[in-house]
Each structure stands twice: as structure tokens, then as C-alpha cells.
Amino acid sequence: MSTAEPVSVLLVDDSSQQRLGWRMILDAQDGIEVADEAPDGARALALARRTPLDVIVMDVRMPRVGGLTAAQRIQTDAQVREQGGPPGVVLMTALDLEDFVGPSAEVGADALLYKDVEADTLIAAVRAAATARR
């Protein structure tokens, strides 16, 4: 087990089942800790404003505020910057990945993955995004 601070992760998806699946994968890893969950991008921004986070794993499409909009807001928000800077963002989609490659890069996402990605790939993306931000 690492003596370094664990990677703090926020899970954002309108499906509680999807968040549970991601939580089970990430919480089982040494050095990764799921700090909180949110059902949409608006709540994600509110949480990022008051909690220092290393990485946000977030669905691209959600009611109210989707992942692309939320990622852009989080990256540029003054209150988030006061918490230690914007966290890394791993965007997730169940839809055609190619449709979101350009937009995800434009909002500063560290990775774009399918929701049904292998656990090892999700873990690696979270660790890489955290390393890039630390």
C-alpha cells in the first residue's frame, strides 16, 4: 500500500447503478478513494467547489447539466481553483465514442471511455488523470 495521499475521486452519473459499479471497481484499489457521488454535472460542480478532488469520472450525457458542460465549468471555476486547482476528468459514454472525442478534448478531459470499459482500463485512466494533475 502506498504512503502517498490516496487519489480522491468523484463519480458522476444519473444512474445510481452505474455509480455503484464504478465505486466497486475504484474503492477496491489501493491508493484510490471515492470521495463522493453526484447525479448530474450541476451537483458535481457544487461538490468540486467545496471538496478538493483529484479526478472526476463523469458521464457525457445526463439530465440538467451533462458531462461536457460540467467539465468545462469545473476546469474554469474560480472556487474550484481555490480548492487546489481543477481535478482531472475522465468522461464516460455508452454512445458512439467518436462523436465525443473532439468535444471532450476541447473541455480539457484527460480521457474518454466507454461505460462498459474493462476495470483495468478505468483504473489506469483515473491514475493517469490524477498523475497529470498532481
Short mmCIF file of C-alpha atoms in Angstrom, two decimals:
data_model
loop_
_atom_site.label_atom_id
_atom_site.label_comp_id
_atom_site.label_asym_id
_atom_site.label_seq_id
_atom_site.Cartn_x
_atom_site.Cartn_y
_atom_site.Cartn_z
CA MET A 1 0.00 0.00 0.00
CA SER A 2 1.27 3.45 -0.88
CA THR A 3 2.05 6.01 1.82
CA ALA A 4 1.05 8.85 -0.51
CA GLU A 5 -2.33 10.52 -0.23
CA PRO A 6 -4.98 8.44 -1.99
CA VAL A 7 -6.41 9.65 -5.28
CA SER A 8 -9.70 11.35 -4.41
CA VAL A 9 -12.44 10.58 -6.96
CA LEU A 10 -15.93 11.96 -7.58
CA LEU A 11 -18.35 9.73 -9.52
CA VAL A 12 -20.99 11.49 -11.63
CA ASP A 13 -23.78 9.69 -13.47
CA ASP A 14 -27.57 9.92 -13.38
CA SER A 15 -27.69 6.12 -12.86
CA SER A 16 -27.05 5.08 -9.27
CA GLN A 17 -26.31 1.57 -10.55
CA GLN A 18 -23.56 2.90 -12.83
CA ARG A 19 -22.04 4.87 -9.95
CA LEU A 20 -22.18 1.76 -7.76
CA GLY A 21 -20.32 -0.24 -10.40
CA TRP A 22 -17.58 2.36 -10.71
CA ARG A 23 -17.38 2.65 -6.91
CA MET A 24 -16.91 -1.11 -6.51
CA ILE A 25 -14.06 -1.07 -9.03
CA LEU A 26 -12.28 2.02 -7.70
CA ASP A 27 -12.75 1.52 -3.95
CA ALA A 28 -11.15 -1.93 -4.25
CA GLN A 29 -7.87 -0.31 -5.38
CA ASP A 30 -5.06 0.69 -3.07
CA GLY A 31 -4.43 4.40 -3.37
CA ILE A 32 -7.85 5.32 -4.78
CA GLU A 33 -10.73 6.60 -2.66
CA VAL A 34 -14.20 7.53 -3.88
CA ALA A 35 -14.89 10.80 -2.08
CA ASP A 36 -18.47 11.36 -3.21
CA GLU A 37 -21.10 10.82 -5.91
CA ALA A 38 -23.37 13.13 -7.89
CA PRO A 39 -26.36 12.52 -10.20
CA ASP A 40 -25.53 15.34 -12.64
CA GLY A 41 -22.99 17.95 -13.63
CA ALA A 42 -24.58 20.74 -11.60
CA ARG A 43 -24.12 18.77 -8.39
CA ALA A 44 -20.59 17.80 -9.49
CA LEU A 45 -19.63 21.46 -9.79
CA ALA A 46 -21.09 22.21 -6.36
CA LEU A 47 -19.09 19.36 -4.82
CA ALA A 48 -15.88 20.33 -6.63
CA ARG A 49 -16.24 23.86 -5.26
CA ARG A 50 -16.10 22.66 -1.66
CA THR A 51 -14.06 19.45 -1.79
CA PRO A 52 -10.53 19.09 -3.17
CA LEU A 53 -10.66 16.31 -5.76
CA ASP A 54 -8.02 14.64 -7.90
CA VAL A 55 -10.29 13.10 -10.55
CA ILE A 56 -13.92 13.20 -11.64
CA VAL A 57 -15.33 10.19 -13.50
CA MET A 58 -18.37 11.57 -15.29
CA ASP A 59 -20.98 10.55 -17.85
CA VAL A 60 -21.07 12.67 -21.00
CA ARG A 61 -24.88 12.80 -21.19
CA MET A 62 -27.03 13.48 -18.12
CA PRO A 63 -30.18 15.45 -17.32
CA ARG A 64 -29.79 19.08 -16.19
CA VAL A 65 -26.07 19.53 -16.82
CA GLY A 66 -24.17 16.98 -18.90
CA GLY A 67 -20.56 15.95 -18.52
CA LEU A 68 -19.12 18.10 -21.28
CA THR A 69 -20.67 21.28 -19.91
CA ALA A 70 -19.80 20.34 -16.33
CA ALA A 71 -16.19 19.54 -17.23
CA GLN A 72 -15.78 22.92 -18.90
CA ARG A 73 -17.32 24.75 -15.92
CA ILE A 74 -15.22 22.82 -13.40
CA GLN A 75 -11.98 23.48 -15.30
CA THR A 76 -12.57 27.25 -15.30
CA ASP A 77 -14.37 27.81 -11.99
CA ALA A 78 -12.62 30.21 -9.57
CA GLN A 79 -13.85 28.38 -6.46
CA VAL A 80 -12.58 25.04 -7.80
CA ARG A 81 -9.20 26.66 -8.43
CA GLU A 82 -9.14 27.84 -4.80
CA GLN A 83 -9.57 24.20 -3.71
CA GLY A 84 -6.22 23.33 -5.27
CA GLY A 85 -6.95 23.53 -8.96
CA PRO A 86 -9.27 21.68 -11.28
CA PRO A 87 -9.33 17.90 -10.99
CA GLY A 88 -8.62 15.52 -13.82
CA VAL A 89 -11.69 14.46 -15.78
CA VAL A 90 -12.44 11.02 -17.19
CA LEU A 91 -15.54 11.23 -19.36
CA MET A 92 -17.63 8.12 -19.93
CA THR A 93 -20.19 7.32 -22.62
CA ALA A 94 -22.50 4.50 -23.63
CA LEU A 95 -22.91 6.12 -27.04
CA ASP A 96 -20.65 6.40 -30.08
CA LEU A 97 -17.26 7.34 -28.66
CA GLU A 98 -16.12 9.05 -31.86
CA ASP A 99 -18.88 11.66 -31.51
CA PHE A 100 -17.30 12.94 -28.29
CA VAL A 101 -13.55 12.79 -28.97
CA GLY A 102 -13.27 16.41 -30.18
CA PRO A 103 -15.65 17.93 -27.64
CA SER A 104 -14.02 16.07 -24.74
CA ALA A 105 -10.59 17.37 -25.74
CA GLU A 106 -12.00 20.91 -26.01
CA VAL A 107 -13.22 20.83 -22.40
CA GLY A 108 -9.90 19.51 -21.10
CA ALA A 109 -10.86 15.90 -20.36
CA ASP A 110 -7.95 13.58 -19.63
CA ALA A 111 -9.71 10.53 -21.08
CA LEU A 112 -12.87 9.44 -22.86
CA LEU A 113 -14.00 5.85 -22.34
CA TYR A 114 -16.99 3.62 -22.93
CA LYS A 115 -19.02 2.95 -19.78
CA ASP A 116 -18.54 -0.80 -20.19
CA VAL A 117 -14.74 -0.48 -20.23
CA GLU A 118 -12.65 -3.15 -18.52
CA ALA A 119 -11.89 -2.37 -14.88
CA ASP A 120 -8.13 -2.19 -15.51
CA THR A 121 -8.64 0.47 -18.18
CA LEU A 122 -10.81 2.62 -15.89
CA ILE A 123 -8.30 2.31 -13.05
CA ALA A 124 -5.41 3.23 -15.35
CA ALA A 125 -7.31 6.27 -16.69
CA VAL A 126 -8.07 7.50 -13.17
CA ARG A 127 -4.46 7.08 -12.07
CA ALA A 128 -3.14 8.81 -15.21
CA ALA A 129 -5.55 11.74 -14.79
CA ALA A 130 -4.52 12.11 -11.14
CA THR A 131 -0.82 12.00 -12.01
CA ALA A 132 -1.30 14.67 -14.66
CA ARG A 133 -2.98 16.97 -12.11
CA ARG A 134 -0.69 16.44 -9.11
#
